[in-house]
mmCIF file of C-alpha atoms in Angstrom:
data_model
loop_
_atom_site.group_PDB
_atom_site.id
_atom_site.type_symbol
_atom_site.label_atom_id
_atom_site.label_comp_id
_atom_site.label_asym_id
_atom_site.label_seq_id
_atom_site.Cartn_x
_atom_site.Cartn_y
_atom_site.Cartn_z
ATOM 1 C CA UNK R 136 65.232 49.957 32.181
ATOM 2 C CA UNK R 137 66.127 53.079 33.656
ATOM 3 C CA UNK R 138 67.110 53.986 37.205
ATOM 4 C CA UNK R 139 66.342 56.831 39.435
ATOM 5 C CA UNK R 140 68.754 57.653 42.606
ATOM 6 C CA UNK R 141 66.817 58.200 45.485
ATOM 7 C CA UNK R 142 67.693 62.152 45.405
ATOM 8 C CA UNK R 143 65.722 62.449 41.960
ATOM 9 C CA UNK R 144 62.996 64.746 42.325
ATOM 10 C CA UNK R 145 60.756 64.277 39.195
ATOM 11 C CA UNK R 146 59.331 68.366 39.775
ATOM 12 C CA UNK R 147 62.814 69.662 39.634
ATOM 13 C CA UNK R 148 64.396 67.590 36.404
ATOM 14 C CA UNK R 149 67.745 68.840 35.209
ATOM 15 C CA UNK R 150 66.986 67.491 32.014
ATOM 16 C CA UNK R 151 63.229 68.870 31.849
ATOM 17 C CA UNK R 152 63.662 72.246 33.506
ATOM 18 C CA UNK R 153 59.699 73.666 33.896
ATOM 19 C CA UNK R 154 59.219 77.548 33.299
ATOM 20 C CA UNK R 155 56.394 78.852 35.162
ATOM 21 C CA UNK R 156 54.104 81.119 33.408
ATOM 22 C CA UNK R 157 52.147 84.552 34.341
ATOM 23 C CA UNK R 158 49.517 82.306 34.465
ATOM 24 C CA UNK R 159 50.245 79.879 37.154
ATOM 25 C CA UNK R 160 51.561 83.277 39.353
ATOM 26 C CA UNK R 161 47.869 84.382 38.404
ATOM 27 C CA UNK R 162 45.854 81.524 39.568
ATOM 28 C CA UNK R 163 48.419 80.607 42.561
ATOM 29 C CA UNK R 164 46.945 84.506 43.353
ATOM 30 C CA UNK R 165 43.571 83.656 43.392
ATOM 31 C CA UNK R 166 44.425 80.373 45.188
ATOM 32 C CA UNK R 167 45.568 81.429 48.247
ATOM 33 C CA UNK R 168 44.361 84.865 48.691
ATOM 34 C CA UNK R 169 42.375 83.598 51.574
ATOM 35 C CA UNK R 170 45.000 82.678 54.136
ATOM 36 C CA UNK R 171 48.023 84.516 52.857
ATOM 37 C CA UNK R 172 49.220 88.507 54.644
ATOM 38 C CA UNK R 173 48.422 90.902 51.353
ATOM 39 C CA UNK R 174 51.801 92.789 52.903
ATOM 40 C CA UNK R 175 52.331 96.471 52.465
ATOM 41 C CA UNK R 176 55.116 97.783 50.579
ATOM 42 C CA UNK R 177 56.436 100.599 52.914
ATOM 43 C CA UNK R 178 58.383 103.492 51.649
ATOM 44 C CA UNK R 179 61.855 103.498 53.229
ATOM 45 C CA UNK R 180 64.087 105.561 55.721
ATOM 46 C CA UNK R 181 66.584 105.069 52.826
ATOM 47 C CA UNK R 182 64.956 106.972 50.305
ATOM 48 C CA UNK R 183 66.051 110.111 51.315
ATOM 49 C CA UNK R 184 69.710 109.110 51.348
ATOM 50 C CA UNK R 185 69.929 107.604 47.901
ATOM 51 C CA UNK R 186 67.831 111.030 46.250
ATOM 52 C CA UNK R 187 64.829 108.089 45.276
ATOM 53 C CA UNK R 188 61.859 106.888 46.521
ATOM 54 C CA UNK R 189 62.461 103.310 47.668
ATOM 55 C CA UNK R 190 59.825 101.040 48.929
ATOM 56 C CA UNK R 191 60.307 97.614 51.214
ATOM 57 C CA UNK R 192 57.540 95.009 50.419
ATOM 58 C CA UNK R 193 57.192 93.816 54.214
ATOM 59 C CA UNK R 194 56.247 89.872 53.639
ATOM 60 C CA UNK R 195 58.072 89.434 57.009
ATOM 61 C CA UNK R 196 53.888 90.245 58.255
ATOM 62 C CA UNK R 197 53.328 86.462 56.823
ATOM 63 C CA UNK R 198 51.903 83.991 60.028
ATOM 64 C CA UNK R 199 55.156 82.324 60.215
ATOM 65 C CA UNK R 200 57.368 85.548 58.915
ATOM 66 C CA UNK R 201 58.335 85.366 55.580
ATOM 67 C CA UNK R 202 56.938 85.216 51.778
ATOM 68 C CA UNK R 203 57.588 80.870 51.796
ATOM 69 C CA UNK R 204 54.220 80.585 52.875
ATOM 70 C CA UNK R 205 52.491 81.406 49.645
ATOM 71 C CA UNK R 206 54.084 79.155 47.456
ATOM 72 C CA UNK R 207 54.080 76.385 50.164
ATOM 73 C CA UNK R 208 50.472 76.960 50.573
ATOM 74 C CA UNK R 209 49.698 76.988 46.484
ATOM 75 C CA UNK R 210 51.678 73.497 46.512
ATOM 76 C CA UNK R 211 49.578 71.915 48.936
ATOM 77 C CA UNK R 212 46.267 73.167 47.819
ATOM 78 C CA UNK R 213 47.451 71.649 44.122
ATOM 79 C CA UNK R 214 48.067 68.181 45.455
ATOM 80 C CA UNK R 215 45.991 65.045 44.669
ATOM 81 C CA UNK R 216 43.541 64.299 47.580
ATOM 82 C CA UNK R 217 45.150 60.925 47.345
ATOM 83 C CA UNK R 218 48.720 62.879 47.931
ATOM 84 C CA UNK R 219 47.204 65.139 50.554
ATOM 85 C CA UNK R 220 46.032 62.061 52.398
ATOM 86 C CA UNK R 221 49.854 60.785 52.245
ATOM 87 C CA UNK R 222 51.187 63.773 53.327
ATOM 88 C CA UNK R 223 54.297 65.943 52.528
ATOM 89 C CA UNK R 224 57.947 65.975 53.286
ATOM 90 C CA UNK R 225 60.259 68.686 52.738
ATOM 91 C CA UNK R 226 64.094 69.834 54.350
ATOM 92 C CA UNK R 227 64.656 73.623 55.216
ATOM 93 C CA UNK R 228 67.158 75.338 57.472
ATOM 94 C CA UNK R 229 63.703 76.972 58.937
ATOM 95 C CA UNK R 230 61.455 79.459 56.807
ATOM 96 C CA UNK R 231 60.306 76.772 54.364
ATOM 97 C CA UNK R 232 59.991 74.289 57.312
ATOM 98 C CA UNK R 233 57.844 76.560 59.533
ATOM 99 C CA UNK R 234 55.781 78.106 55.988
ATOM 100 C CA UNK R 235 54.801 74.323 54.725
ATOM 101 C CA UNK R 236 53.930 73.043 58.709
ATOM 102 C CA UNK R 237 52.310 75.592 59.131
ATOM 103 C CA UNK R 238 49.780 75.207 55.964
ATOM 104 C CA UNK R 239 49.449 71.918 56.130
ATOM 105 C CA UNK R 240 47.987 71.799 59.521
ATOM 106 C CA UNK R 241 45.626 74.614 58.309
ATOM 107 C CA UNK R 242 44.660 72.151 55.208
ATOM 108 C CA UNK R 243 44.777 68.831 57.893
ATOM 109 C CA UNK R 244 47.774 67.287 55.779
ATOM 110 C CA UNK R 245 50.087 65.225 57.447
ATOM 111 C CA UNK R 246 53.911 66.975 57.231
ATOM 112 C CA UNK R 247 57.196 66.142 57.988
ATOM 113 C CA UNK R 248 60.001 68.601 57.632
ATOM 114 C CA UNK R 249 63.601 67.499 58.059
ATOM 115 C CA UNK R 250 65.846 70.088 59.586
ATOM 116 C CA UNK R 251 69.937 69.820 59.891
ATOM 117 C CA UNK R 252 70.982 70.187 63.603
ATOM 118 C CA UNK R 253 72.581 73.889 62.622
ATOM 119 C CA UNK R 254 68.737 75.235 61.989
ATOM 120 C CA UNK R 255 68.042 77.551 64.798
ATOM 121 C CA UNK R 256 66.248 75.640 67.486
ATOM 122 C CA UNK R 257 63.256 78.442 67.581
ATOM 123 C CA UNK R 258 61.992 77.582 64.123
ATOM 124 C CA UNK R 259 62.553 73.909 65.398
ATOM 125 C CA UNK R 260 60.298 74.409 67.526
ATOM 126 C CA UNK R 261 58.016 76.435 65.748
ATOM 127 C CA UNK R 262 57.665 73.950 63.117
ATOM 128 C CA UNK R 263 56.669 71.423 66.008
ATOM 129 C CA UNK R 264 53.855 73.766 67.344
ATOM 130 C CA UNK R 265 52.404 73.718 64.084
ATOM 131 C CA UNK R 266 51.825 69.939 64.205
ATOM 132 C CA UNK R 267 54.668 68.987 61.798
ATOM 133 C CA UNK R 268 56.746 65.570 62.721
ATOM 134 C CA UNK R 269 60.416 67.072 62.875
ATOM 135 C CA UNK R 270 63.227 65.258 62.360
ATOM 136 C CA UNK R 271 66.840 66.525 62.951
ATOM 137 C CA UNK R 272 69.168 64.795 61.127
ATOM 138 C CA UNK R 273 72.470 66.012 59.122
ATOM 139 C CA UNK R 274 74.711 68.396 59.371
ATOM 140 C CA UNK R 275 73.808 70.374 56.871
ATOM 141 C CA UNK R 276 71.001 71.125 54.026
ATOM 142 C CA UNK R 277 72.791 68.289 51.698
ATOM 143 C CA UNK R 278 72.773 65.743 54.559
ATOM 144 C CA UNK R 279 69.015 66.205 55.480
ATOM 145 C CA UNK R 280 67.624 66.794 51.707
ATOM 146 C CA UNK R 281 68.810 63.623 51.124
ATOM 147 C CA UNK R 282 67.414 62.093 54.315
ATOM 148 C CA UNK R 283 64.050 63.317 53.084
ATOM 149 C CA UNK R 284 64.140 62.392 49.700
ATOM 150 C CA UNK R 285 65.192 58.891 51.063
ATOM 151 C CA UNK R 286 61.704 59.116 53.625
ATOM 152 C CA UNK R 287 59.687 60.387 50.733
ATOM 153 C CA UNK R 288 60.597 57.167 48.641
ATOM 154 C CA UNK R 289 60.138 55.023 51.767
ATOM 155 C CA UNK R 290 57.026 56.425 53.000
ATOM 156 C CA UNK R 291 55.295 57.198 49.785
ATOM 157 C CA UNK R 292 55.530 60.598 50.646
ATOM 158 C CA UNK R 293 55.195 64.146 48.175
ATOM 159 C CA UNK R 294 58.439 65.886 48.375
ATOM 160 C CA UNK R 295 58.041 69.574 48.351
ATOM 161 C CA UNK R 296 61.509 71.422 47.114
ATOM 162 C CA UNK R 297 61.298 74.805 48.749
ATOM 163 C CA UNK R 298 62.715 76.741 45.957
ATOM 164 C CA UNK R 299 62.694 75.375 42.954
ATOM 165 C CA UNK R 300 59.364 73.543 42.931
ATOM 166 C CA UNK R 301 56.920 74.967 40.326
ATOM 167 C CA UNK R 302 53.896 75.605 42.349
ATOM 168 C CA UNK R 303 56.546 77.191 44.740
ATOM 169 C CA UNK R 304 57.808 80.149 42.326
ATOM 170 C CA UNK R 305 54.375 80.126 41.095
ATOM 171 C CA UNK R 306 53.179 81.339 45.204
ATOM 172 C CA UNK R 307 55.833 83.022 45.287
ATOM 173 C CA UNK R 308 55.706 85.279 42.316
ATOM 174 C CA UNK R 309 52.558 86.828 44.127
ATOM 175 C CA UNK R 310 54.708 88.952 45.524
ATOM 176 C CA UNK R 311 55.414 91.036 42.185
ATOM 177 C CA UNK R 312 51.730 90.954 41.570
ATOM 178 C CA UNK R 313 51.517 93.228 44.662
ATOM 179 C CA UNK R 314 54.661 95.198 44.044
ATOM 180 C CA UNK R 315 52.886 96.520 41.151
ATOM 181 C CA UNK R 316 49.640 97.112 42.349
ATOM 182 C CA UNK R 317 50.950 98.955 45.064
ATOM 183 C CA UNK R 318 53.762 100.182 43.609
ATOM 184 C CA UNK R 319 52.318 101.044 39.787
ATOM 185 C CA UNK R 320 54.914 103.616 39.023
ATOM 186 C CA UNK R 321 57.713 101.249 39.665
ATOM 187 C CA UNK R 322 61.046 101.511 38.142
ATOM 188 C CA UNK R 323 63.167 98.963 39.376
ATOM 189 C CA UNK R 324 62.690 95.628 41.633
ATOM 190 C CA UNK R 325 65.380 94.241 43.502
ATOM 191 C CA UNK R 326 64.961 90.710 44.379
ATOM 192 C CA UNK R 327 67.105 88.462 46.918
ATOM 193 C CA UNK R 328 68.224 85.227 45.796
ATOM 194 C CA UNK R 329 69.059 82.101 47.310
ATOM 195 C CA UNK R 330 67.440 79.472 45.292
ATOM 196 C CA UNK R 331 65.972 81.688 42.852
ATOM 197 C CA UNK R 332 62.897 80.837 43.176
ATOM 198 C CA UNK R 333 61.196 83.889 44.829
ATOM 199 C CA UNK R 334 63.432 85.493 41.711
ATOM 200 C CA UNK R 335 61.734 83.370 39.232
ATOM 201 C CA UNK R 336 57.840 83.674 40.523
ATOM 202 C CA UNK R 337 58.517 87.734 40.782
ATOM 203 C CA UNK R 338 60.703 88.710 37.403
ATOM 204 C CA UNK R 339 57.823 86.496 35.652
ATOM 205 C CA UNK R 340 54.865 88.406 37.142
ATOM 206 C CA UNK R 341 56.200 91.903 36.882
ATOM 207 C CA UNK R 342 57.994 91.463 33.039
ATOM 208 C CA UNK R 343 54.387 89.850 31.799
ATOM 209 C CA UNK R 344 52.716 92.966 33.596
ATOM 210 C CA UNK R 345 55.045 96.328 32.885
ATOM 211 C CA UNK R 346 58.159 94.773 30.804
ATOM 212 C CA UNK R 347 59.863 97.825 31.141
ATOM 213 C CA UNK R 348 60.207 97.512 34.589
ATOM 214 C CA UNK R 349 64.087 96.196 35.393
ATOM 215 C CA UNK R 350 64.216 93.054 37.604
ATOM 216 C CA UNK R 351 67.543 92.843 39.693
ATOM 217 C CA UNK R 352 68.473 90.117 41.314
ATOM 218 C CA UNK R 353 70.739 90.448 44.533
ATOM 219 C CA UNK R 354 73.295 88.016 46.198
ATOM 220 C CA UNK R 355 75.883 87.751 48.481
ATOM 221 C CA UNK R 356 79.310 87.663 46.871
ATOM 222 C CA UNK R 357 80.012 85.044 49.396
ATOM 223 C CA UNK R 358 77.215 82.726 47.665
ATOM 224 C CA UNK R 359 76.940 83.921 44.229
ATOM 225 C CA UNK R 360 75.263 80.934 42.856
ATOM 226 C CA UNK R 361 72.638 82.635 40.219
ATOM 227 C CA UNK R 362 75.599 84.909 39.209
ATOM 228 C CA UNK R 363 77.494 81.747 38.377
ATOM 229 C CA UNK R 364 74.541 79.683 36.569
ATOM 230 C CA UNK R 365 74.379 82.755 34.394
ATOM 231 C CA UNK R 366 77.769 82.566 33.690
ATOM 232 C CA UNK R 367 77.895 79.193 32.962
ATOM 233 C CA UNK R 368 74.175 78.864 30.937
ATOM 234 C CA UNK R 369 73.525 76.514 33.617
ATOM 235 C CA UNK R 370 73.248 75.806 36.931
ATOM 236 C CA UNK R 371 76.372 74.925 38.814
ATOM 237 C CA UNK R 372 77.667 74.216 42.668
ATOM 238 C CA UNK R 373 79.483 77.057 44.392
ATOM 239 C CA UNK R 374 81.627 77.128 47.530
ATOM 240 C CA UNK R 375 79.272 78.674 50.212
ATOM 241 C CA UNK R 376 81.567 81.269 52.906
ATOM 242 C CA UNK R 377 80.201 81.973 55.704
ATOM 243 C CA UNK R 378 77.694 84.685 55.588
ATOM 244 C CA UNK R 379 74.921 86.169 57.864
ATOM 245 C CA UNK R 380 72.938 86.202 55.544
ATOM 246 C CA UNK R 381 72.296 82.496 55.903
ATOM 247 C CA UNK R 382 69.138 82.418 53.902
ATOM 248 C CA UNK R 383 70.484 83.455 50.560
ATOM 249 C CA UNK R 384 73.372 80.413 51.210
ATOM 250 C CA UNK R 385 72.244 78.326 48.420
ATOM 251 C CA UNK R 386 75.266 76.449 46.795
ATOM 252 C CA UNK R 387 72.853 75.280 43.281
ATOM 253 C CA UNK R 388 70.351 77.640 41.916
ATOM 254 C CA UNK R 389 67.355 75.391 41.237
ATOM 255 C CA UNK R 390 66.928 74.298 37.802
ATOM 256 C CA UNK R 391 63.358 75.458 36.852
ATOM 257 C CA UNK R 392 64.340 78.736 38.742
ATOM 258 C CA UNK R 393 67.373 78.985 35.843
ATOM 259 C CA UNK R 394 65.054 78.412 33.043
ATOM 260 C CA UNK R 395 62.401 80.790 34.169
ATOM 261 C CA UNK R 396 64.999 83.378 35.590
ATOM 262 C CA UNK R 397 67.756 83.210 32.739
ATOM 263 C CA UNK R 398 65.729 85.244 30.201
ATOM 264 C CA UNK R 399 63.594 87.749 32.231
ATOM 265 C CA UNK R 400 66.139 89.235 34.791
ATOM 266 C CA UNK R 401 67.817 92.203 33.376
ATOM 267 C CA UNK R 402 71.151 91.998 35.842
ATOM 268 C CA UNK R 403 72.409 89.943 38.945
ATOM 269 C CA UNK R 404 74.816 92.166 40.875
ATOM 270 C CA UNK R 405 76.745 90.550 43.609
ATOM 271 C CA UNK R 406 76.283 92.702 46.525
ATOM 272 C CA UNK R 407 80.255 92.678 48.879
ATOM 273 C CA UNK R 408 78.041 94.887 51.591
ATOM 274 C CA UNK R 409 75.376 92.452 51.389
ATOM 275 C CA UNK R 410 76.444 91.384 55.283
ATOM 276 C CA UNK R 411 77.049 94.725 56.656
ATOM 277 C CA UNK R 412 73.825 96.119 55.357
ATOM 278 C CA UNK R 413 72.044 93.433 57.151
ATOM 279 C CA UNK R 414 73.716 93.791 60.071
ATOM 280 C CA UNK R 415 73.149 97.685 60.346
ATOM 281 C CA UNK R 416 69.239 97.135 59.430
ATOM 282 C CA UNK R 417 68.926 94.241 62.309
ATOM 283 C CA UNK R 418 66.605 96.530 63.834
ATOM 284 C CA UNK R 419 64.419 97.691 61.012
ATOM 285 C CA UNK R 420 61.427 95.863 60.178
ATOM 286 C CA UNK R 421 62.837 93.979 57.201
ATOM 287 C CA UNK R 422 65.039 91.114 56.454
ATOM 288 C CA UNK R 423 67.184 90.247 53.142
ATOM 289 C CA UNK R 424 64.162 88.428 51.895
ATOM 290 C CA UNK R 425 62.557 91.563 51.366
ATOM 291 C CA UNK R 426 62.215 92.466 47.915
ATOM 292 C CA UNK R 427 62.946 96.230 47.597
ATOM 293 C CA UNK R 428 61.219 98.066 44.752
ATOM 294 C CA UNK R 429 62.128 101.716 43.051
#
């Protein structure tokens, strides 16, 4: 007989690892092309500076502000009606939170999103307006992942990881699908990383479309989890230092991001400025989630 700890998440299997395909970016495209922000990608005050053109793919122009929603909506529109009648359950510091509450109530799915009492109390809030039962509890995104996973089991209740479930990186990878139709002379993508999922849905679109086109991914040297899974051939727990750039603070890559990442990414440079740059952009309209492509 074997066991499962109540933090197993049968989507996200260490020992299975699930690489999405250029299909599932494809149809996750066609899925939720009727409530998702096609965003512009914007050439940028930079380009002049660095002798290149350089373009900002503005996903910030989502309803709830960033590029979560399209994976969190391509996750919910693939659930079982029997599962959509349950409902959904899912821990986020914010963007995931407020992407997947947000969706849901547009799909009438029941959602709960649990949310450490360090998340910023305006996407608490947020989340709330959007119908969703919030629940602060933890300290931190360890503490409340494994309050949810412990609901989920309880409650009979889909778990939704926010980065590392398939159908995520599949929504997300929708992203590079645009990057290229807007972008079709493209040279180079740069791609933030946290969880490496937005990573893993983008490098697998663009490298199935133009696989001369280099895919970099970009973290904080204060968080240089992907960096380190690389290093190691697998994904392993880093010490996270503080950083404003909160949302790329992800101590474990996710698994199927690794597998899908590992061979289609052509470097991961660890950015020291990655914190200063954000804090002399705080006024343009971007945010380190913004895939930049050249």
């Amino acid at each position: 007989m074997v066991f499962q700890t109540v933090e197993y998440d049968p989507m996200c299997d260490k020992e299975k690892p699930q690489k999405i395909s250029f299909e599932d970016v494809s149809a996750a495209a066609y899925r939720i092309q009727s409530q998702i922000v096609k965003t512009p990608c914007v050439k940028s005050h930079m380009s002049n500076a660095f002798g290149m053109d350089i373009y900002l793919k503005n996903d910030f122009l989502q309803h709830t502000g960033s590029f979560k929603e399209r994976g969190a909506r391509n996750a919910l529109l693939l659930l079982s009606k029997e599962n959509k009648t349950r409902g959904v359950i899912s821990a986020s510091l914010g963007n995931h939170s407020q992407a997947l509450s947000y969706h849901a109530n547009n799909l009438n799915i029941p959602a709960t999103v649990v949310m450490p009492n360090v998340a910023p109390i305006m996407k608490i809030e947020k989340c709330r307006s959007y119908g969703a039962n919030v629940i602060i509890h933890g300290h931190d995104m360890k503490e409340a992942k494994y309050h949810a996973m412990t609901l989920a089991k309880e409650k009979s209740l889909i778990y939704i990881n926010g980065y590392d479930h398939p159908h995520i990186m599949a929504g997300q990878g929708t992203v590079g699908l645009e990057i290229i139709e807007q972008v079709p002379d493209v040279d180079a993508v740069i791609v933030p990383v946290g969880g490496g999922g937005l990573l893993a849905g983008v490098a697998t679109a663009i490298k199935h479309l133009k696989p001369h086109v280099l895919i970099y991914g970009a973290e904080t040297e204060k968080c240089p989890s992907m960096e380190n899974a690389i290093k190691h051939d697998e994904p392993v727990s880093v010490e996270i230092r503080s950083t404003l750039a909160d949302g790329l603070a992800v101590p474990t890559v996710g698994y199927n991001a690794f597998a899908t990442v590992k061979d289609c990414v052509d470097r991961m440079p660890v950015n020291e400025q990655t914190d200063h740059l954000m804090v002399s952009n705080r006024h343009r309209p971007w945010t380190l989630e913004t895939p930049v492509a050249f």
